[in-house]
Tab-separated table of C-alpha atoms in Angstrom:
chain	number	residue	atom	x	y	z
A	524	UNK	CA	0.013	0.011	-0.130
A	525	UNK	CA	1.134	3.451	-0.729
A	526	UNK	CA	1.435	5.525	2.564
A	527	UNK	CA	1.225	9.376	2.558
A	528	UNK	CA	2.796	11.344	5.279
A	529	UNK	CA	2.183	14.916	5.729
A	530	UNK	CA	4.200	17.562	7.651
A	531	UNK	CA	3.756	19.404	9.705
A	532	UNK	CA	0.554	18.010	11.544
A	533	UNK	CA	-0.444	21.802	12.215
A	534	UNK	CA	0.779	24.968	11.152
A	535	UNK	CA	0.148	28.661	12.329
A	536	UNK	CA	0.886	31.389	9.984
A	537	UNK	CA	0.387	35.259	9.958
A	538	UNK	CA	-2.051	36.814	7.612
A	539	UNK	CA	-0.292	37.664	4.330
A	540	UNK	CA	2.497	35.205	5.016
A	541	UNK	CA	3.374	32.103	3.122
A	542	UNK	CA	2.218	28.728	4.221
A	543	UNK	CA	3.987	25.571	3.181
A	544	UNK	CA	2.483	21.954	3.649
A	545	UNK	CA	4.601	18.913	2.699
A	546	UNK	CA	3.427	15.452	1.634
A	547	UNK	CA	5.926	12.516	1.305
A	548	UNK	CA	4.843	9.245	-0.547
A	549	UNK	CA	6.135	5.742	0.405
A	550	UNK	CA	6.773	5.153	-3.317
A	551	UNK	CA	6.899	7.261	-6.476
A	552	UNK	CA	3.822	8.656	-7.847
A	553	UNK	CA	5.139	9.522	-11.266
A	554	UNK	CA	3.036	7.835	-14.033
A	555	UNK	CA	5.459	7.077	-16.846
A	556	UNK	CA	2.494	6.879	-19.385
A	557	UNK	CA	1.905	10.490	-19.242
A	558	UNK	CA	4.840	11.801	-17.144
A	559	UNK	CA	2.416	13.273	-14.626
A	560	UNK	CA	2.375	12.901	-10.814
A	561	UNK	CA	-0.853	11.364	-9.369
A	562	UNK	CA	-1.097	13.762	-6.363
A	563	UNK	CA	-3.952	15.796	-5.383
A	564	UNK	CA	-4.668	18.419	-2.628
A	565	UNK	CA	-7.886	19.035	-0.851
A	566	UNK	CA	-9.029	21.823	1.557
A	567	UNK	CA	-11.682	20.844	4.213
A	568	UNK	CA	-13.532	23.357	6.236
A	569	UNK	CA	-15.801	22.661	9.271
A	570	UNK	CA	-19.253	21.798	8.137
A	571	UNK	CA	-18.330	21.732	4.431
A	572	UNK	CA	-17.302	18.851	2.055
A	573	UNK	CA	-13.689	18.782	0.864
A	574	UNK	CA	-12.709	20.875	-1.935
A	575	UNK	CA	-10.358	19.841	-4.652
A	576	UNK	CA	-7.596	22.383	-4.954
A	577	UNK	CA	-4.776	20.750	-7.120
A	578	UNK	CA	-4.465	17.696	-9.257
A	579	UNK	CA	-1.702	16.054	-11.187
A	580	UNK	CA	0.562	17.641	-8.382
A	581	UNK	CA	0.425	21.142	-9.816
A	582	UNK	CA	-2.681	21.755	-11.799
A	583	UNK	CA	-5.100	24.144	-10.196
A	584	UNK	CA	-8.753	23.235	-10.367
A	585	UNK	CA	-11.008	25.666	-11.956
A	586	UNK	CA	-11.973	28.538	-9.672
A	587	UNK	CA	-9.154	28.097	-7.104
A	588	UNK	CA	-7.322	31.321	-6.305
A	589	UNK	CA	-3.802	31.430	-7.808
A	590	UNK	CA	-2.306	31.939	-4.247
A	591	UNK	CA	-2.694	28.234	-3.997
A	592	UNK	CA	0.124	26.249	-5.877
A	593	UNK	CA	1.366	22.598	-5.869
A	594	UNK	CA	4.807	21.541	-6.750
A	595	UNK	CA	7.111	18.310	-6.305
A	596	UNK	CA	7.653	15.156	-8.137
A	597	UNK	CA	8.169	11.457	-7.475
A	598	UNK	CA	7.858	11.102	-3.673
A	599	UNK	CA	8.002	14.656	-2.397
A	600	UNK	CA	5.412	17.170	-2.846
A	601	UNK	CA	4.289	20.705	-1.543
A	602	UNK	CA	1.247	22.734	-1.267
A	603	UNK	CA	1.934	26.497	-0.998
A	604	UNK	CA	-0.302	29.314	-0.095
A	605	UNK	CA	1.562	32.302	-1.096
A	606	UNK	CA	-0.119	34.987	1.007
A	607	UNK	CA	-2.424	33.486	3.699
A	608	UNK	CA	-6.104	34.923	3.954
A	609	UNK	CA	-8.478	34.477	6.798
A	610	UNK	CA	-10.661	32.093	4.619
A	611	UNK	CA	-7.697	29.704	4.103
A	612	UNK	CA	-8.078	28.348	7.821
A	613	UNK	CA	-8.830	24.695	7.107
A	614	UNK	CA	-7.433	21.041	7.313
A	615	UNK	CA	-5.439	20.289	4.094
A	616	UNK	CA	-5.110	16.746	2.743
A	617	UNK	CA	-2.946	15.197	0.054
A	618	UNK	CA	-4.311	12.251	-1.911
A	619	UNK	CA	-2.608	9.699	-4.199
A	620	UNK	CA	-4.225	8.062	-7.144
A	621	UNK	CA	-1.439	5.973	-8.410
A	622	UNK	CA	-2.148	2.563	-7.013
A	623	UNK	CA	-4.949	0.469	-8.472
A	624	UNK	CA	-4.339	-1.999	-5.660
A	625	UNK	CA	-4.762	0.351	-2.685
A	626	UNK	CA	-6.939	2.664	-4.951
A	627	UNK	CA	-6.907	6.188	-3.424
A	628	UNK	CA	-5.411	6.904	-0.123
A	629	UNK	CA	-5.011	10.127	1.800
A	630	UNK	CA	-2.401	11.767	3.953
A	631	UNK	CA	-3.368	12.303	7.743
A	632	UNK	CA	-4.096	16.029	7.177
A	633	UNK	CA	-2.402	19.322	8.224
A	634	UNK	CA	-4.397	21.741	10.233
A	635	UNK	CA	-3.661	25.430	9.197
A	636	UNK	CA	-4.444	28.215	11.489
A	637	UNK	CA	-3.807	31.929	11.754
A	638	UNK	CA	-0.971	33.088	14.007
B	663	UNK	CA	-23.133	21.522	-13.498
B	664	UNK	CA	-23.161	18.242	-11.472
B	665	UNK	CA	-24.810	18.057	-7.995
B	666	UNK	CA	-25.010	15.126	-5.562
B	667	UNK	CA	-27.637	14.910	-2.937
B	668	UNK	CA	-27.313	12.560	-0.083
B	669	UNK	CA	-30.010	10.839	2.038
B	670	UNK	CA	-30.148	8.249	4.733
B	671	UNK	CA	-30.471	7.691	8.554
B	672	UNK	CA	-28.023	9.429	10.882
B	673	UNK	CA	-28.048	6.849	13.714
B	674	UNK	CA	-27.313	3.292	13.313
B	675	UNK	CA	-27.202	0.512	16.093
B	676	UNK	CA	-24.119	-1.440	16.483
B	677	UNK	CA	-24.019	-4.684	14.326
B	678	UNK	CA	-26.725	-3.217	12.022
B	679	UNK	CA	-26.433	-1.891	8.386
B	680	UNK	CA	-25.462	1.604	7.567
B	681	UNK	CA	-27.262	2.513	4.269
B	682	UNK	CA	-26.986	5.830	2.417
B	683	UNK	CA	-28.147	7.047	-1.130
B	684	UNK	CA	-26.530	9.600	-3.320
B	685	UNK	CA	-28.810	11.148	-6.031
B	686	UNK	CA	-27.058	12.503	-9.151
B	687	UNK	CA	-28.173	15.594	-11.247
B	688	UNK	CA	-26.288	17.009	-14.185
B	689	UNK	CA	-24.662	13.567	-15.027
B	690	UNK	CA	-25.436	9.969	-15.395
B	691	UNK	CA	-24.479	7.235	-13.055
B	692	UNK	CA	-23.958	5.216	-16.303
B	693	UNK	CA	-21.345	7.769	-17.697
B	694	UNK	CA	-19.387	5.856	-20.319
B	695	UNK	CA	-18.589	8.315	-23.092
B	696	UNK	CA	-15.092	8.895	-24.508
B	697	UNK	CA	-15.068	12.312	-22.688
B	698	UNK	CA	-16.201	10.866	-19.326
B	699	UNK	CA	-14.595	7.507	-19.555
B	700	UNK	CA	-12.686	8.172	-16.294
B	701	UNK	CA	-15.843	9.002	-14.257
B	702	UNK	CA	-16.651	6.991	-11.187
B	703	UNK	CA	-19.054	7.180	-8.249
B	704	UNK	CA	-17.427	6.993	-4.947
B	705	UNK	CA	-18.075	6.955	-1.154
B	706	UNK	CA	-15.655	8.585	1.228
B	707	UNK	CA	-15.832	9.050	5.036
B	708	UNK	CA	-14.142	11.514	7.398
B	709	UNK	CA	-13.573	11.033	11.112
B	710	UNK	CA	-11.280	12.776	13.710
B	711	UNK	CA	-9.457	9.600	14.214
B	712	UNK	CA	-8.858	8.394	10.576
B	713	UNK	CA	-9.075	11.554	8.522
B	714	UNK	CA	-10.390	11.047	5.074
B	715	UNK	CA	-10.860	7.487	3.988
B	716	UNK	CA	-11.853	6.286	0.650
B	717	UNK	CA	-14.319	3.368	0.905
B	718	UNK	CA	-15.142	2.308	-2.628
B	719	UNK	CA	-16.576	3.106	-6.026
B	720	UNK	CA	-18.817	1.987	-8.861
B	721	UNK	CA	-18.501	2.719	-12.549
B	722	UNK	CA	-19.866	1.545	-15.964
B	723	UNK	CA	-17.545	0.675	-18.781
B	724	UNK	CA	-19.764	-1.407	-21.035
B	725	UNK	CA	-20.512	-3.336	-17.747
B	726	UNK	CA	-20.612	-2.375	-14.181
B	727	UNK	CA	-17.474	-2.685	-11.880
B	728	UNK	CA	-17.208	-2.138	-8.219
B	729	UNK	CA	-13.956	-1.679	-6.101
B	730	UNK	CA	-13.625	-1.419	-2.512
B	731	UNK	CA	-10.992	-0.388	0.093
B	732	UNK	CA	-9.350	-3.451	1.742
B	733	UNK	CA	-10.318	-2.240	5.193
B	734	UNK	CA	-13.985	-2.569	4.532
B	735	UNK	CA	-14.088	-4.925	1.665
B	736	UNK	CA	-15.806	-7.820	3.550
B	737	UNK	CA	-18.813	-5.859	4.507
B	738	UNK	CA	-19.352	-3.067	2.025
B	739	UNK	CA	-21.585	-2.959	-1.100
B	740	UNK	CA	-22.042	0.017	-3.516
B	741	UNK	CA	-24.803	-0.234	-6.097
B	742	UNK	CA	-25.974	1.882	-9.012
B	743	UNK	CA	-29.620	2.543	-9.611
B	744	UNK	CA	-29.938	3.619	-13.192
B	745	UNK	CA	-33.700	4.053	-13.100
B	746	UNK	CA	-33.259	6.743	-10.429
B	747	UNK	CA	-29.823	8.037	-11.449
B	748	UNK	CA	-28.263	7.395	-8.056
B	749	UNK	CA	-26.024	5.034	-6.255
B	750	UNK	CA	-25.985	3.563	-2.641
B	751	UNK	CA	-23.739	2.461	0.013
B	752	UNK	CA	-24.325	-0.409	2.273
B	753	UNK	CA	-21.999	-1.066	5.211
B	754	UNK	CA	-22.831	-4.226	7.190
B	755	UNK	CA	-22.072	-5.056	10.838
B	756	UNK	CA	-21.139	-1.597	11.949
B	757	UNK	CA	-19.293	-0.634	15.087
B	758	UNK	CA	-18.746	2.722	16.822
B	759	UNK	CA	-15.576	2.957	14.794
B	760	UNK	CA	-17.799	3.430	11.775
B	761	UNK	CA	-19.113	6.713	13.256
B	762	UNK	CA	-18.011	9.496	10.633
B	763	UNK	CA	-19.191	11.972	8.246
B	764	UNK	CA	-19.994	9.986	5.006
B	765	UNK	CA	-19.763	11.708	1.472
B	766	UNK	CA	-20.478	10.574	-1.948
B	767	UNK	CA	-18.270	12.170	-4.627
B	768	UNK	CA	-17.861	12.170	-8.369
B	769	UNK	CA	-14.431	10.806	-9.191
B	770	UNK	CA	-12.618	11.772	-12.495
B	771	UNK	CA	-9.201	10.113	-13.073
B	772	UNK	CA	-9.651	9.257	-9.339
B	773	UNK	CA	-9.646	12.882	-7.983
B	774	UNK	CA	-12.869	14.079	-6.459
B	775	UNK	CA	-14.073	17.369	-7.788
B	776	UNK	CA	-17.839	17.147	-6.854
B	777	UNK	CA	-19.023	16.096	-3.354
B	778	UNK	CA	-22.444	15.464	-1.706
B	779	UNK	CA	-23.233	17.534	1.351
B	780	UNK	CA	-22.148	14.863	3.800
B	781	UNK	CA	-24.105	12.810	6.395
B	782	UNK	CA	-22.885	12.631	9.864
B	783	UNK	CA	-23.683	8.864	10.874
B	784	UNK	CA	-23.381	7.805	14.556
B	785	UNK	CA	-23.142	4.345	15.327
B	786	UNK	CA	-24.698	3.907	18.892
B	787	UNK	CA	-27.281	1.825	20.749
């Protein structure tokens, strides 16, 4: 099974500052058929369903503000919020969709708060 | 625009069956066109102890397929209902550990861009 480990578990950042969340995979998520990484990022706010932010590691979902960006390849990935806004307080999860055996699995989540 | 509407009981007794339904509008549970060849219909749950956990999916590619997470494979069933354009979740022999918010979600290339509103299900006597 592919295991995703996020760091840190929680993070406090000042408004307007950069927030960085990491996700490490137990094996490479690079799909050789299309040279893309099968890694997505979600934002979860209390009382709301998860929201897809990023897929293929770096492609922003339609309507997602451009302060959100994804990077990385292989086993190491990063979600960056360039200038934190109050509405970005949430729990963020990475998700892999490489493995057909373990299907889709998520990281344990990172709680982002305002400092 | 695709919309998913969940329904089902919020309280289930231990050892009984959890059953939820997800009604689809704006798409078809039988999506099988070239453009939507990657679409599948999923159930995912969220709990404080386990975070987000994918449970399983159903999809149509000239015939119906179901795939389930290993953790629940022995007691889960996900079924499409083409007459009502919806799909359902049944989870048998529930325990308090199955207490969670359950979501249905439309998956495309195994990422989840459309979600139901969520159903908080409590397993308790």
